[in-house]
Amino acid sequence: LVTGAFASARGGRLGDMEIEEHVSQVLPPDELAKVDPSVWEGANVLTNSEASLLLTNYIQAKREKDPAFEPNSVMARTHEYATKFSTVVNEENTRQIRTILLQDYHMQLHEVGIIANLMPETAEEARTLVPSLKDPVRYPDDVVLEQALAEIARFRER
């Protein structure tokens, strides 16, 4: 089973301020106002690869206990989607991508999720997909961002 492989360097949990910051970068303000903040408590960002691995392991564990186990339709569709759009299928490689982006390149959790899911090839593409990567303090030029993308590209399996 997956044993805490996907906890972030900060313990895998988002603080209240981080939650508000992350959500405000993803949802338009009028939609954000409709969301109950308690929905995000204890939330963590998973990539499609991580979700696929977690669901695969969960389903396998359930089937070991009960060979007739079948996931409900929502779980089955979620598993199918996550597996179809996974960019990495190896658990260790998935862990490495998260570690590299969080620890070596100090990306935020939502940035890690988007970059690991979409695997952009250039800094320009990454900045277009993830506007927060336009931060000139963290990424004053394309060199550092291009290094991050090149480093994780070697783990891509699909």
Short mmCIF file of C-alpha atoms in Angstrom, two decimals:
data_model
loop_
_atom_site.label_atom_id
_atom_site.label_comp_id
_atom_site.label_asym_id
_atom_site.label_seq_id
_atom_site.Cartn_x
_atom_site.Cartn_y
_atom_site.Cartn_z
CA LEU A 1 0.00 0.00 0.00
CA VAL A 2 0.98 3.59 -0.44
CA THR A 3 2.47 4.63 2.86
CA GLY A 4 2.41 8.36 3.19
CA ALA A 5 4.25 8.72 -0.09
CA PHE A 6 2.28 11.74 -1.11
CA ALA A 7 2.45 13.91 1.98
CA SER A 8 4.01 17.22 1.18
CA ALA A 9 7.20 18.51 2.72
CA ARG A 10 4.99 20.57 5.02
CA GLY A 11 3.18 17.60 6.47
CA GLY A 12 0.65 17.14 3.68
CA ARG A 13 -1.86 19.60 5.10
CA LEU A 14 -2.74 23.10 4.07
CA GLY A 15 -3.12 25.88 6.63
CA ASP A 16 -6.13 28.21 6.53
CA MET A 17 -4.20 31.03 4.85
CA GLU A 18 -2.72 28.62 2.29
CA ILE A 19 -6.14 27.19 1.51
CA GLU A 20 -7.58 30.65 0.89
CA GLU A 21 -4.56 31.61 -1.24
CA HIS A 22 -4.69 28.42 -3.33
CA VAL A 23 -8.44 28.50 -3.84
CA SER A 24 -8.40 32.20 -4.74
CA GLN A 25 -5.93 31.42 -7.53
CA VAL A 26 -8.14 28.66 -8.93
CA LEU A 27 -11.71 29.93 -8.58
CA PRO A 28 -13.12 33.26 -9.77
CA PRO A 29 -14.06 35.57 -6.85
CA ASP A 30 -17.80 35.24 -7.45
CA GLU A 31 -17.54 31.42 -7.33
CA LEU A 32 -15.16 31.50 -4.36
CA ALA A 33 -17.74 33.44 -2.34
CA LYS A 34 -20.19 30.52 -2.75
CA VAL A 35 -17.80 27.89 -1.36
CA ASP A 36 -18.05 26.86 2.29
CA PRO A 37 -14.45 27.18 3.59
CA SER A 38 -14.83 24.04 5.71
CA VAL A 39 -14.82 22.02 2.46
CA TRP A 40 -11.08 22.68 2.14
CA GLU A 41 -10.08 21.83 5.72
CA GLY A 42 -7.32 19.24 5.71
CA ALA A 43 -7.25 19.22 1.92
CA ASN A 44 -4.18 18.23 -0.05
CA VAL A 45 -3.48 18.45 -3.75
CA LEU A 46 -3.06 15.11 -5.51
CA THR A 47 -1.89 14.59 -9.05
CA ASN A 48 -3.75 12.23 -11.35
CA SER A 49 -0.87 9.77 -10.95
CA GLU A 50 -1.12 9.89 -7.15
CA ALA A 51 -4.91 9.52 -7.23
CA SER A 52 -4.61 6.55 -9.59
CA LEU A 53 -2.05 4.84 -7.35
CA LEU A 54 -4.09 5.46 -4.21
CA LEU A 55 -7.31 4.19 -5.76
CA THR A 56 -5.56 1.17 -7.31
CA ASN A 57 -4.10 0.24 -3.93
CA TYR A 58 -7.43 0.82 -2.16
CA ILE A 59 -9.35 -1.35 -4.63
CA GLN A 60 -6.71 -4.09 -4.47
CA ALA A 61 -6.81 -4.10 -0.66
CA LYS A 62 -10.61 -4.31 -0.66
CA ARG A 63 -10.51 -7.19 -3.17
CA GLU A 64 -7.98 -9.08 -1.04
CA LYS A 65 -10.50 -9.02 1.81
CA ASP A 66 -13.52 -9.57 -0.43
CA PRO A 67 -12.84 -10.94 -3.95
CA ALA A 68 -16.34 -9.87 -5.02
CA PHE A 69 -15.68 -6.20 -4.18
CA GLU A 70 -16.57 -3.76 -6.94
CA PRO A 71 -16.05 -0.03 -6.48
CA ASN A 72 -19.12 2.16 -6.80
CA SER A 73 -19.60 4.00 -10.09
CA VAL A 74 -18.09 7.28 -8.88
CA MET A 75 -14.96 5.56 -7.59
CA ALA A 76 -14.66 3.45 -10.73
CA ARG A 77 -14.99 6.47 -13.03
CA THR A 78 -12.57 8.51 -10.90
CA HIS A 79 -10.05 5.68 -10.99
CA GLU A 80 -10.46 5.30 -14.76
CA TYR A 81 -9.99 9.05 -15.31
CA ALA A 82 -6.99 9.34 -13.00
CA THR A 83 -5.33 6.33 -14.62
CA LYS A 84 -6.05 7.53 -18.16
CA PHE A 85 -4.53 10.94 -17.50
CA SER A 86 -1.62 9.86 -15.30
CA THR A 87 1.72 11.06 -16.56
CA VAL A 88 3.66 8.72 -14.26
CA VAL A 89 2.66 5.20 -13.22
CA ASN A 90 5.57 4.30 -10.95
CA GLU A 91 5.05 5.21 -7.29
CA GLU A 92 8.69 6.13 -6.70
CA ASN A 93 8.78 8.41 -9.75
CA THR A 94 5.56 10.07 -8.63
CA ARG A 95 7.11 10.68 -5.21
CA GLN A 96 10.27 12.07 -6.81
CA ILE A 97 8.35 14.60 -8.90
CA ARG A 98 6.51 15.91 -5.85
CA THR A 99 9.71 16.13 -3.82
CA ILE A 100 11.66 17.89 -6.57
CA LEU A 101 8.99 20.49 -7.23
CA LEU A 102 8.22 21.17 -3.56
CA GLN A 103 11.66 21.02 -2.00
CA ASP A 104 14.10 21.88 -4.77
CA TYR A 105 12.00 24.45 -6.64
CA HIS A 106 9.73 25.63 -3.79
CA MET A 107 6.53 25.34 -5.79
CA GLN A 108 3.19 25.67 -4.05
CA LEU A 109 0.95 22.61 -3.79
CA HIS A 110 -1.44 23.72 -6.53
CA GLU A 111 1.53 24.41 -8.82
CA VAL A 112 2.89 20.92 -8.19
CA GLY A 113 -0.48 19.40 -9.05
CA ILE A 114 -0.85 21.29 -12.31
CA ILE A 115 2.76 20.89 -13.45
CA ALA A 116 2.89 17.18 -12.60
CA ASN A 117 -0.44 16.55 -14.36
CA LEU A 118 0.24 18.52 -17.52
CA MET A 119 4.04 18.18 -17.76
CA PRO A 120 4.63 21.38 -19.76
CA GLU A 121 7.78 21.36 -21.88
CA THR A 122 8.76 25.02 -21.68
CA ALA A 123 8.77 27.77 -19.06
CA GLU A 124 6.44 29.81 -21.26
CA GLU A 125 3.94 26.95 -21.40
CA ALA A 126 4.20 26.43 -17.62
CA ARG A 127 3.60 30.12 -16.91
CA THR A 128 0.60 30.15 -19.25
CA LEU A 129 -0.91 27.16 -17.44
CA VAL A 130 0.06 28.32 -13.94
CA PRO A 131 -0.02 32.14 -13.69
CA SER A 132 1.54 32.11 -10.19
CA LEU A 133 4.79 30.91 -11.83
CA LYS A 134 5.11 34.40 -13.32
CA ASP A 135 6.40 35.53 -9.90
CA PRO A 136 9.67 37.35 -10.70
CA VAL A 137 11.01 36.77 -7.19
CA ARG A 138 10.84 32.96 -7.41
CA TYR A 139 11.47 32.70 -11.15
CA PRO A 140 13.27 35.85 -12.36
CA ASP A 141 14.00 34.22 -15.72
CA ASP A 142 13.25 31.00 -17.55
CA VAL A 143 16.42 29.18 -16.49
CA VAL A 144 15.26 27.87 -13.10
CA LEU A 145 11.79 26.94 -14.32
CA GLU A 146 13.25 25.20 -17.39
CA GLN A 147 15.56 23.23 -15.06
CA ALA A 148 12.59 22.10 -12.97
CA LEU A 149 10.67 20.99 -16.04
CA ALA A 150 13.67 19.13 -17.47
CA GLU A 151 14.28 17.41 -14.15
CA ILE A 152 10.75 16.06 -13.86
CA ALA A 153 10.43 15.22 -17.57
CA ARG A 154 12.82 12.30 -17.10
CA PHE A 155 10.19 10.65 -14.86
CA ARG A 156 7.38 10.88 -17.40
CA GLU A 157 6.19 7.43 -18.39
CA ARG A 158 3.23 8.17 -20.65
#
